[in-house]
PDB file of C-alpha atoms in Angstrom:
ATOM      1  CA  MET X   1       0.000   0.000   0.000  1.00  0.00           C
ATOM      2  CA  ILE X   2       2.780   2.487   0.821  1.00  0.00           C
ATOM      3  CA  ASP X   3       5.511   2.796  -1.806  1.00  0.00           C
ATOM      4  CA  HIS X   4       8.013   4.921   0.133  1.00  0.00           C
ATOM      5  CA  ILE X   5       8.335   7.538   2.840  1.00  0.00           C
ATOM      6  CA  SER X   6      10.698  10.426   3.484  1.00  0.00           C
ATOM      7  CA  LEU X   7      11.480  12.391   6.625  1.00  0.00           C
ATOM      8  CA  GLY X   8      13.131  15.765   7.085  1.00  0.00           C
ATOM      9  CA  THR X   9      16.245  16.379   9.150  1.00  0.00           C
ATOM     10  CA  THR X  10      18.069  19.437  10.412  1.00  0.00           C
ATOM     11  CA  ASP X  11      21.446  17.649  10.164  1.00  0.00           C
ATOM     12  CA  LEU X  12      22.064  15.181   7.326  1.00  0.00           C
ATOM     13  CA  ALA X  13      25.448  13.976   8.635  1.00  0.00           C
ATOM     14  CA  ARG X  14      23.906  13.135  12.010  1.00  0.00           C
ATOM     15  CA  ALA X  15      20.913  11.431  10.362  1.00  0.00           C
ATOM     16  CA  ARG X  16      23.220   9.440   8.057  1.00  0.00           C
ATOM     17  CA  ALA X  17      25.271   8.109  10.986  1.00  0.00           C
ATOM     18  CA  PHE X  18      22.106   7.344  12.980  1.00  0.00           C
ATOM     19  CA  TYR X  19      20.180   5.533  10.247  1.00  0.00           C
ATOM     20  CA  ASP X  20      23.219   3.690   8.862  1.00  0.00           C
ATOM     21  CA  ALA X  21      23.631   2.163  12.330  1.00  0.00           C
ATOM     22  CA  VAL X  22      20.017   1.519  13.373  1.00  0.00           C
ATOM     23  CA  LEU X  23      18.708   0.129  10.084  1.00  0.00           C
ATOM     24  CA  LEU X  24      21.481  -2.452   9.702  1.00  0.00           C
ATOM     25  CA  PRO X  25      19.933  -4.883  12.269  1.00  0.00           C
ATOM     26  CA  LEU X  26      16.747  -4.730  10.178  1.00  0.00           C
ATOM     27  CA  GLY X  27      18.594  -5.804   7.033  1.00  0.00           C
ATOM     28  CA  CYS X  28      18.465  -2.352   5.435  1.00  0.00           C
ATOM     29  CA  VAL X  29      21.368  -0.443   3.928  1.00  0.00           C
ATOM     30  CA  ARG X  30      21.934   2.978   2.433  1.00  0.00           C
ATOM     31  CA  LEU X  31      21.253   2.667  -1.292  1.00  0.00           C
ATOM     32  CA  TRP X  32      21.721   6.288  -2.314  1.00  0.00           C
ATOM     33  CA  SER X  33      23.483   9.377  -0.967  1.00  0.00           C
ATOM     34  CA  GLY X  34      23.260  12.901  -2.279  1.00  0.00           C
ATOM     35  CA  ASP X  35      24.234  16.357  -1.103  1.00  0.00           C
ATOM     36  CA  HIS X  36      20.856  16.848   0.569  1.00  0.00           C
ATOM     37  CA  GLY X  37      19.469  13.365   1.096  1.00  0.00           C
ATOM     38  CA  ILE X  38      19.937   9.635   1.664  1.00  0.00           C
ATOM     39  CA  GLU X  39      17.784   6.622   0.906  1.00  0.00           C
ATOM     40  CA  TYR X  40      17.556   3.143   2.440  1.00  0.00           C
ATOM     41  CA  GLY X  41      16.161  -0.242   1.497  1.00  0.00           C
ATOM     42  CA  ARG X  42      17.116  -3.886   1.268  1.00  0.00           C
ATOM     43  CA  GLU X  43      20.413  -4.592  -0.488  1.00  0.00           C
ATOM     44  CA  GLY X  44      19.734  -5.125  -4.172  1.00  0.00           C
ATOM     45  CA  GLY X  45      16.245  -3.658  -3.784  1.00  0.00           C
ATOM     46  CA  VAL X  46      14.693  -0.263  -4.264  1.00  0.00           C
ATOM     47  CA  GLY X  47      14.791   2.649  -1.853  1.00  0.00           C
ATOM     48  CA  VAL X  48      11.760   2.888   0.404  1.00  0.00           C
ATOM     49  CA  PHE X  49      12.927   5.182   3.226  1.00  0.00           C
ATOM     50  CA  ALA X  50      14.560   8.553   2.581  1.00  0.00           C
ATOM     51  CA  ILE X  51      15.883  11.373   4.738  1.00  0.00           C
ATOM     52  CA  PHE X  52      16.256  14.900   3.327  1.00  0.00           C
ATOM     53  CA  GLU X  53      18.043  17.814   4.946  1.00  0.00           C
ATOM     54  CA  VAL X  54      15.627  20.720   5.110  1.00  0.00           C
ATOM     55  CA  GLY X  55      17.275  22.778   7.839  1.00  0.00           C
ATOM     56  CA  ALA X  56      15.210  24.572  10.426  1.00  0.00           C
ATOM     57  CA  GLN X  57      12.016  23.654   8.567  1.00  0.00           C
ATOM     58  CA  ALA X  58      12.393  19.994   9.629  1.00  0.00           C
ATOM     59  CA  ARG X  59       9.523  19.067  11.932  1.00  0.00           C
ATOM     60  CA  ALA X  60       8.451  15.709  13.278  1.00  0.00           C
ATOM     61  CA  PRO X  61       4.722  15.029  12.836  1.00  0.00           C
ATOM     62  CA  GLY X  62       2.564  15.541  15.898  1.00  0.00           C
ATOM     63  CA  ALA X  63       0.965  13.251  18.440  1.00  0.00           C
ATOM     64  CA  GLY X  64      -0.530  10.068  17.101  1.00  0.00           C
ATOM     65  CA  TRP X  65       1.931   9.663  14.217  1.00  0.00           C
ATOM     66  CA  HIS X  66       4.709   7.102  14.092  1.00  0.00           C
ATOM     67  CA  LEU X  67       6.494   4.970  11.527  1.00  0.00           C
ATOM     68  CA  ALA X  68       6.603   1.207  12.157  1.00  0.00           C
ATOM     69  CA  LEU X  69       9.464  -0.798  10.659  1.00  0.00           C
ATOM     70  CA  THR X  70       9.495  -4.578  10.349  1.00  0.00           C
ATOM     71  CA  ALA X  71      12.073  -6.723  12.133  1.00  0.00           C
ATOM     72  CA  SER X  72      12.721 -10.400  11.443  1.00  0.00           C
ATOM     73  CA  SER X  73      13.243 -11.375  15.092  1.00  0.00           C
ATOM     74  CA  ARG X  74      13.160 -10.245  18.705  1.00  0.00           C
ATOM     75  CA  GLN X  75      16.944  -9.954  18.553  1.00  0.00           C
ATOM     76  CA  ALA X  76      16.657  -7.481  15.659  1.00  0.00           C
ATOM     77  CA  VAL X  77      14.159  -5.406  17.686  1.00  0.00           C
ATOM     78  CA  ASP X  78      16.443  -5.496  20.729  1.00  0.00           C
ATOM     79  CA  THR X  79      19.518  -4.560  18.690  1.00  0.00           C
ATOM     80  CA  PHE X  80      17.732  -1.719  16.879  1.00  0.00           C
ATOM     81  CA  HIS X  81      16.573  -0.275  20.203  1.00  0.00           C
ATOM     82  CA  ALA X  82      19.997  -0.542  21.879  1.00  0.00           C
ATOM     83  CA  VAL X  83      21.836   0.965  18.898  1.00  0.00           C
ATOM     84  CA  ALA X  84      19.285   3.766  18.588  1.00  0.00           C
ATOM     85  CA  LEU X  85      19.738   4.755  22.239  1.00  0.00           C
ATOM     86  CA  ARG X  86      23.530   4.711  21.845  1.00  0.00           C
ATOM     87  CA  MET X  87      23.174   6.941  18.778  1.00  0.00           C
ATOM     88  CA  GLY X  88      21.151   9.604  20.615  1.00  0.00           C
ATOM     89  CA  ALA X  89      17.534   8.455  20.303  1.00  0.00           C
ATOM     90  CA  ALA X  90      15.060   8.902  23.138  1.00  0.00           C
ATOM     91  CA  ASP X  91      13.431   5.772  24.564  1.00  0.00           C
ATOM     92  CA  GLU X  92       9.675   5.690  23.906  1.00  0.00           C
ATOM     93  CA  GLY X  93       9.119   2.051  24.927  1.00  0.00           C
ATOM     94  CA  ALA X  94      11.609  -0.718  25.674  1.00  0.00           C
ATOM     95  CA  PRO X  95      11.538  -3.954  23.662  1.00  0.00           C
ATOM     96  CA  GLY X  96       8.849  -6.345  24.769  1.00  0.00           C
ATOM     97  CA  LEU X  97       5.624  -8.127  23.984  1.00  0.00           C
ATOM     98  CA  ARG X  98       2.620  -5.900  23.378  1.00  0.00           C
ATOM     99  CA  PRO X  99      -0.301  -8.360  23.738  1.00  0.00           C
ATOM    100  CA  HIS X 100      -2.816  -5.501  23.502  1.00  0.00           C
ATOM    101  CA  TYR X 101      -1.711  -5.140  19.834  1.00  0.00           C
ATOM    102  CA  GLY X 102      -1.983  -8.864  19.133  1.00  0.00           C
ATOM    103  CA  ALA X 103      -0.517 -12.246  19.993  1.00  0.00           C
ATOM    104  CA  GLY X 104       3.217 -12.397  19.300  1.00  0.00           C
ATOM    105  CA  TYR X 105       3.548  -8.617  18.798  1.00  0.00           C
ATOM    106  CA  TYR X 106       7.105  -7.808  19.972  1.00  0.00           C
ATOM    107  CA  ALA X 107       8.105  -4.169  19.560  1.00  0.00           C
ATOM    108  CA  ALA X 108      10.168  -1.221  20.738  1.00  0.00           C
ATOM    109  CA  PHE X 109       9.691   2.530  20.272  1.00  0.00           C
ATOM    110  CA  ILE X 110      12.204   5.385  19.978  1.00  0.00           C
ATOM    111  CA  ARG X 111      12.370   9.030  18.894  1.00  0.00           C
ATOM    112  CA  ASP X 112      15.189   9.780  16.486  1.00  0.00           C
ATOM    113  CA  PRO X 113      17.400  12.864  17.014  1.00  0.00           C
ATOM    114  CA  ASP X 114      14.951  14.947  14.931  1.00  0.00           C
ATOM    115  CA  GLY X 115      11.975  13.841  17.028  1.00  0.00           C
ATOM    116  CA  HIS X 116      10.424  11.321  14.611  1.00  0.00           C
ATOM    117  CA  LYS X 117       8.747   8.478  16.503  1.00  0.00           C
ATOM    118  CA  LEU X 118       9.740   5.046  15.200  1.00  0.00           C
ATOM    119  CA  GLU X 119       8.503   1.613  16.139  1.00  0.00           C
ATOM    120  CA  VAL X 120      10.268  -1.625  15.272  1.00  0.00           C
ATOM    121  CA  VAL X 121       8.068  -4.706  15.387  1.00  0.00           C
ATOM    122  CA  CYS X 122       8.449  -8.450  14.984  1.00  0.00           C
ATOM    123  CA  HIS X 123       5.219 -10.377  14.360  1.00  0.00           C
ATOM    124  CA  GLU X 124       5.723 -13.837  15.831  1.00  0.00           C
ATOM    125  CA  SER X 125       3.426 -16.650  14.813  1.00  0.00           C
TER     126      SER X 125
END
């Protein structure tokens, strides 16, 4: 249903270092780099997640919005969360089961350095 998404940043170098590190446990790599943007996806695939430097105009969406990324395992969720915190993210929910979202719903939540709320989720059968 969704083809791709892009977020704005105030600092592309910081965002590049952050997303290079946190997306790796999810099997995603930087596929494209430009003077004002970067794009990520699965190696050999197409870009689906981009970050563009827009300076002071960068704003995280308001309450109720977040971006959920898929993880292949609990370990990937745990690693994403730990790396994100080391890279300057704010903790918005430690890794764990979220039975109120469904059986086998294992997730963690963070806010990136620009304030974007991200969830990483593993759907266990």
